Coordinates of C-alpha atoms in Angstrom, one line a residue:
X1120 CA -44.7 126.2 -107.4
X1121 CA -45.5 129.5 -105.5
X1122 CA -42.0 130.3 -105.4
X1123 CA -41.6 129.9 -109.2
X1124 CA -44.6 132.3 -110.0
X1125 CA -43.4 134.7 -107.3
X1126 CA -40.4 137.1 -106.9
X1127 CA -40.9 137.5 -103.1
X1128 CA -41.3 134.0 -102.3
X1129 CA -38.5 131.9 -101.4
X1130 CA -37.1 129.0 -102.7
X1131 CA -37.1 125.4 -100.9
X1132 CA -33.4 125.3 -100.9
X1133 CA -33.4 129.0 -100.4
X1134 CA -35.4 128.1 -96.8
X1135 CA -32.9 124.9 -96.2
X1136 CA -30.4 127.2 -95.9
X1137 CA -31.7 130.1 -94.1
X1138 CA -32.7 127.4 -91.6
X1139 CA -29.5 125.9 -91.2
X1140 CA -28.1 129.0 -90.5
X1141 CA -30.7 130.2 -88.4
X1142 CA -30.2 126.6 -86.3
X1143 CA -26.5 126.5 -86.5
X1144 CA -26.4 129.0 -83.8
X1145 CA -29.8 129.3 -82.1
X1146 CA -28.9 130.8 -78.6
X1147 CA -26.6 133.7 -79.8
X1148 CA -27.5 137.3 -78.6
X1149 CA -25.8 140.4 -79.6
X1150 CA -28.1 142.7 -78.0
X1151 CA -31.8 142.8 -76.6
X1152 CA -33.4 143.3 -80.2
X1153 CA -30.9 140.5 -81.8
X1154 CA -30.9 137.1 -80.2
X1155 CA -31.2 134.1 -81.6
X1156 CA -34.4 132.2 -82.2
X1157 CA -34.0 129.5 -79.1
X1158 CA -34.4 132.6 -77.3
X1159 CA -37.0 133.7 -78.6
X1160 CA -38.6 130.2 -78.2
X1161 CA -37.8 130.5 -74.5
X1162 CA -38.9 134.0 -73.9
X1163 CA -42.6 133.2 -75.4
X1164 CA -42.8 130.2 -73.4
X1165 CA -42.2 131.4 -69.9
X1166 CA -44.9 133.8 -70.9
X1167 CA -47.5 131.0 -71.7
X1168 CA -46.1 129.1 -68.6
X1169 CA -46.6 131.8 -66.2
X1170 CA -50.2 133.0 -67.6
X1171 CA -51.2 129.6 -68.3
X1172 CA -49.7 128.1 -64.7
X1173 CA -52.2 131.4 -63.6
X1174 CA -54.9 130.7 -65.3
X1175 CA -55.5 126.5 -63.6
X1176 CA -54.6 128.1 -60.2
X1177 CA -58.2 130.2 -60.7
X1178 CA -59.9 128.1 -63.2
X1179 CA -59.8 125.0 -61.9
X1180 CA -60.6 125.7 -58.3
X1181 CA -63.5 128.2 -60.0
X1182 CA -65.0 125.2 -62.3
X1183 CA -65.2 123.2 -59.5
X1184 CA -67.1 125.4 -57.4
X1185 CA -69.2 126.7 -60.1
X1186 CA -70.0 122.9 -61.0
X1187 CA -70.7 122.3 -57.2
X1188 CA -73.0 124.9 -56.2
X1189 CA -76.1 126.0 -58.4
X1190 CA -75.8 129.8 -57.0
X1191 CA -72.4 130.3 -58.3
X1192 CA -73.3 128.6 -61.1
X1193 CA -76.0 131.1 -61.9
X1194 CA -74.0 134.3 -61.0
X1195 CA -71.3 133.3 -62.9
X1196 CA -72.6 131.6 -66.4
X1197 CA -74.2 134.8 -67.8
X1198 CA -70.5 136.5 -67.2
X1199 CA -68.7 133.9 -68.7
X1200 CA -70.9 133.9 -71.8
X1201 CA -70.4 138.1 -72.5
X1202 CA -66.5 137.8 -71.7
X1203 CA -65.5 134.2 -73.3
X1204 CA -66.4 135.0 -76.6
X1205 CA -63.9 138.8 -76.4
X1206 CA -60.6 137.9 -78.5
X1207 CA -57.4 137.7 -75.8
X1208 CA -56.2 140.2 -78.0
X1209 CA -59.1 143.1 -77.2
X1210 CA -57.8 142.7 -73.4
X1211 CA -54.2 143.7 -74.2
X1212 CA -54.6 147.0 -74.1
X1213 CA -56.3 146.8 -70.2
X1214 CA -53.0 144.9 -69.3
X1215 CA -50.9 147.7 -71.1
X1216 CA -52.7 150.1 -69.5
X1217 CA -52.8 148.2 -65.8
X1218 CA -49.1 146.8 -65.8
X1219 CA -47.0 149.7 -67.8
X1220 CA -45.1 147.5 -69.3
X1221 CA -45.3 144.4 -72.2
X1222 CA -44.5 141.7 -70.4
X1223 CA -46.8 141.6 -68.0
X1224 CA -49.6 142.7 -70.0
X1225 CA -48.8 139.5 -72.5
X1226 CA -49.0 137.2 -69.3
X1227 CA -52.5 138.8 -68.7
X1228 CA -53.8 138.1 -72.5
X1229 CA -52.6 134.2 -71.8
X1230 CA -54.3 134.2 -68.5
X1231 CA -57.4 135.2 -70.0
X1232 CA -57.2 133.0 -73.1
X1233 CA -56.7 130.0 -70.9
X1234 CA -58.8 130.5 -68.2
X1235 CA -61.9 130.4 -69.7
X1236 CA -61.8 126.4 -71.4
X1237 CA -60.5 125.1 -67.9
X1238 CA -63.8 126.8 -65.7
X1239 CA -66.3 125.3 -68.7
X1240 CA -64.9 122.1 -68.5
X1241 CA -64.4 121.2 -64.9
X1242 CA -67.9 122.7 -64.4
X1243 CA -69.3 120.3 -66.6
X1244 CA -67.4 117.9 -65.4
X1245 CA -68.4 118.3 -62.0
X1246 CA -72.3 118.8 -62.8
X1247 CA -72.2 115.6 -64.7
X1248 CA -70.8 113.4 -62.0
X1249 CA -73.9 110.8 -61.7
X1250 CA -76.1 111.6 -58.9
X1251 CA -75.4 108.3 -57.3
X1252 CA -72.2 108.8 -56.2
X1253 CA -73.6 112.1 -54.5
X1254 CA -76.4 110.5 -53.1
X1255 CA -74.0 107.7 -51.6
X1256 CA -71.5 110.8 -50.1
X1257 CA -74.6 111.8 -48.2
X1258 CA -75.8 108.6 -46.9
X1259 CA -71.9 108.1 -45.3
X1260 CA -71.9 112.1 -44.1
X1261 CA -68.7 112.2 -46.3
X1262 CA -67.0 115.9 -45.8
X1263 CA -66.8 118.1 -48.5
X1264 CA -63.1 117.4 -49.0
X1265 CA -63.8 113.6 -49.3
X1266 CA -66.2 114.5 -51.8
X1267 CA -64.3 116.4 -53.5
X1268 CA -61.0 114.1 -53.5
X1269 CA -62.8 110.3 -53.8
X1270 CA -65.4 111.4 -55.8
X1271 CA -65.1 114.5 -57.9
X1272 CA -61.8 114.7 -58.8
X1273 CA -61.7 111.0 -60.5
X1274 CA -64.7 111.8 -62.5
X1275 CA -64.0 115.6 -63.4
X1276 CA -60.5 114.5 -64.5
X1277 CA -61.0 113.7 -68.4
X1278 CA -62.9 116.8 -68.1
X1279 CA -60.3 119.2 -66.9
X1280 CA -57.6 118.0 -68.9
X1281 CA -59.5 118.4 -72.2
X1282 CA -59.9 122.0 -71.0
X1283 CA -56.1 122.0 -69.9
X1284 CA -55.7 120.5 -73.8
X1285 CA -57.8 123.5 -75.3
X1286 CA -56.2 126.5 -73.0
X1287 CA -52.8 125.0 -74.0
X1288 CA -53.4 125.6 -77.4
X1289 CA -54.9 129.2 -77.2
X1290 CA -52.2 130.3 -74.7
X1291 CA -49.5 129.3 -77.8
X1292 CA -52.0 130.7 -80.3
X1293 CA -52.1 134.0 -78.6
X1294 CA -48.8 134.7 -77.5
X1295 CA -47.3 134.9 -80.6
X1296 CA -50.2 137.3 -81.7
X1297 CA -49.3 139.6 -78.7
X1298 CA -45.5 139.4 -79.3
X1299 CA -46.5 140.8 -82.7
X1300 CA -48.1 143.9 -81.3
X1301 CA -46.1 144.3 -77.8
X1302 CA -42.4 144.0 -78.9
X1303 CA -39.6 142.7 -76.9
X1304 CA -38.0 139.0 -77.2
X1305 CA -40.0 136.6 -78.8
X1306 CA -40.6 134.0 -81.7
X1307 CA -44.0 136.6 -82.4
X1308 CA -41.4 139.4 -82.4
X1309 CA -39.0 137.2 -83.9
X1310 CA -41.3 137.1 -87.1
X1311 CA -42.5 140.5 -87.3
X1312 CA -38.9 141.6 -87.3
X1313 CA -38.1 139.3 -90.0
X1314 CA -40.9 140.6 -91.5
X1315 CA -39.7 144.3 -91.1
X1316 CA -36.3 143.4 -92.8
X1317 CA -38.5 141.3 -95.6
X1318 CA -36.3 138.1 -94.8
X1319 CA -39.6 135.8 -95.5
X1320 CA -37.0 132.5 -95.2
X1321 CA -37.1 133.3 -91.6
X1322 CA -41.0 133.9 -91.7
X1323 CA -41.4 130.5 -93.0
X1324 CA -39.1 128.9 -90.8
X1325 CA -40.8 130.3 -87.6
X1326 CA -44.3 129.5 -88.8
X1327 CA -42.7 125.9 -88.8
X1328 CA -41.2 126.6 -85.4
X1329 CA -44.8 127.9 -84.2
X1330 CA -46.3 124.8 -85.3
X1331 CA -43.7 122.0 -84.1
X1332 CA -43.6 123.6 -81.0
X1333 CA -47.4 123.8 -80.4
X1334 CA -47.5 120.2 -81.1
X1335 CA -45.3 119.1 -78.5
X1336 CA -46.9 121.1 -76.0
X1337 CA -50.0 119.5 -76.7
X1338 CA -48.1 115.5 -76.8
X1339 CA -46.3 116.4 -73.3
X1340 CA -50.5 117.1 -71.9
X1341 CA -51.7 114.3 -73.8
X1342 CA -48.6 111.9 -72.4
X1343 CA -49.6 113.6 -68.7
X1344 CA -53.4 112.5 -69.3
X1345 CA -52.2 109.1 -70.3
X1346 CA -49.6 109.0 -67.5
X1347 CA -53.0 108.2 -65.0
X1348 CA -54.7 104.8 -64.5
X1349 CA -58.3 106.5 -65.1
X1350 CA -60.0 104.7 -67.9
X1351 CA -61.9 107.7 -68.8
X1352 CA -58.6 109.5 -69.5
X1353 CA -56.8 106.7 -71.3
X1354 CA -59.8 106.5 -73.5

């Protein structure tokens, strides 16, 4: 219906066909600024691999300390409130300016995207491990790796991989935002190119794209969560 009441707007069968062209040949590159959209598919998600993978090596490790011990918990909640609600976006510019170069600088908006859901959530999964279990640790002068792996970890679990879930989803979000504005190989660059030469089949094709691939990231997590014996996580 859109289509019908508007010039600009492509067909259904006008889409089909731009997609089968577009998929016919997905890993063709004729240049740096013409490849083909597997790609660009690839290019986005070693960015959101290497800020997210960033992102649980300090968050996770931070939640868990911030969880465990009430100073750290007070010297770093009031930070996390003023700097969690920033858009990733509003940091691009520090990476631009820090790292000289787009790459980098869209690794750094994912890292800061993703880290925040992962600290929240393993902190409060750590402060709500029942005090029982603590109080048990103590009374069998358990170390504070024991603790950590017998007692904390099981329980936190759900926990951190519903923060995993969220930052997954964010980094994805995000990436394609920064492509936008940064340049260089991308499916976000992929669609503001397609954009630049009005080719809106493309558009619509890579907003599907966008979204399929989003989803699966989020099934492979949800398989991983599954893929432990925890009934917590199963749940």
């Amino acid at each position: 219906m859109v289509a019908m009441k508007s010039d600009g707007f492509p067909s259904p069968s006008a889409t089909y066909e731009a997609a089968l062209n577009v998929f016919s040949d997905p890993f063709y590159s004729n240049g740096p600024n013409d490849q083909g959209i597997g790609w660009n598919i690839l290019a986005s998600l070693k960015r959101v691999a290497f800020g997210f993978g960033a992102a649980a090596a300090v968050g996770i490790p931070l939640g868990f300390l911030i969880g465990r011990f009430k100073f750290l918990s007070s010297m770093f909640n009031p930070l996390i409130s003023i700097l969690k609600p920033v858009s990733p976006l509003a940091w691009l510019p520090i990476g631009l300016l820090v790292f000289k170069a787009a790459n980098p600088a869209s690794i750094w908006a994912i890292f800061i995207c993703s880290i925040w859901p992962m600290i929240i959530n393993t902190a409060v999964g750590v402060q709500r491990v029942p005090q029982d279990y603590m109080n048990v640790a103590k009374v069998l002068n358990l170390s504070e790796w024991k603790i950590v792996t017998k007692i904390l970890f099981p329980s936190v679990l759900p926990y951190m991989l519903t923060g995993v879930r969220l930052a997954i989803g964010t980094a994805w979000l995000v990436i394609v935002a920064a492509e936008m504005l940064t340049g260089g190989v991308g499916i976000g660059f992929w669609v503001w190119d397609e954009w630049n030469n009005l080719n809106v089949p493309h558009i619509i094709i890579a907003i599907v794209v966008i979204g399929v691939v989003g989803l699966l990231l989020e099934q492979a997590l949800v398989a991983i969560a599954k893929a432990f014996t925890y009934e917590e996580v199963r749940n």
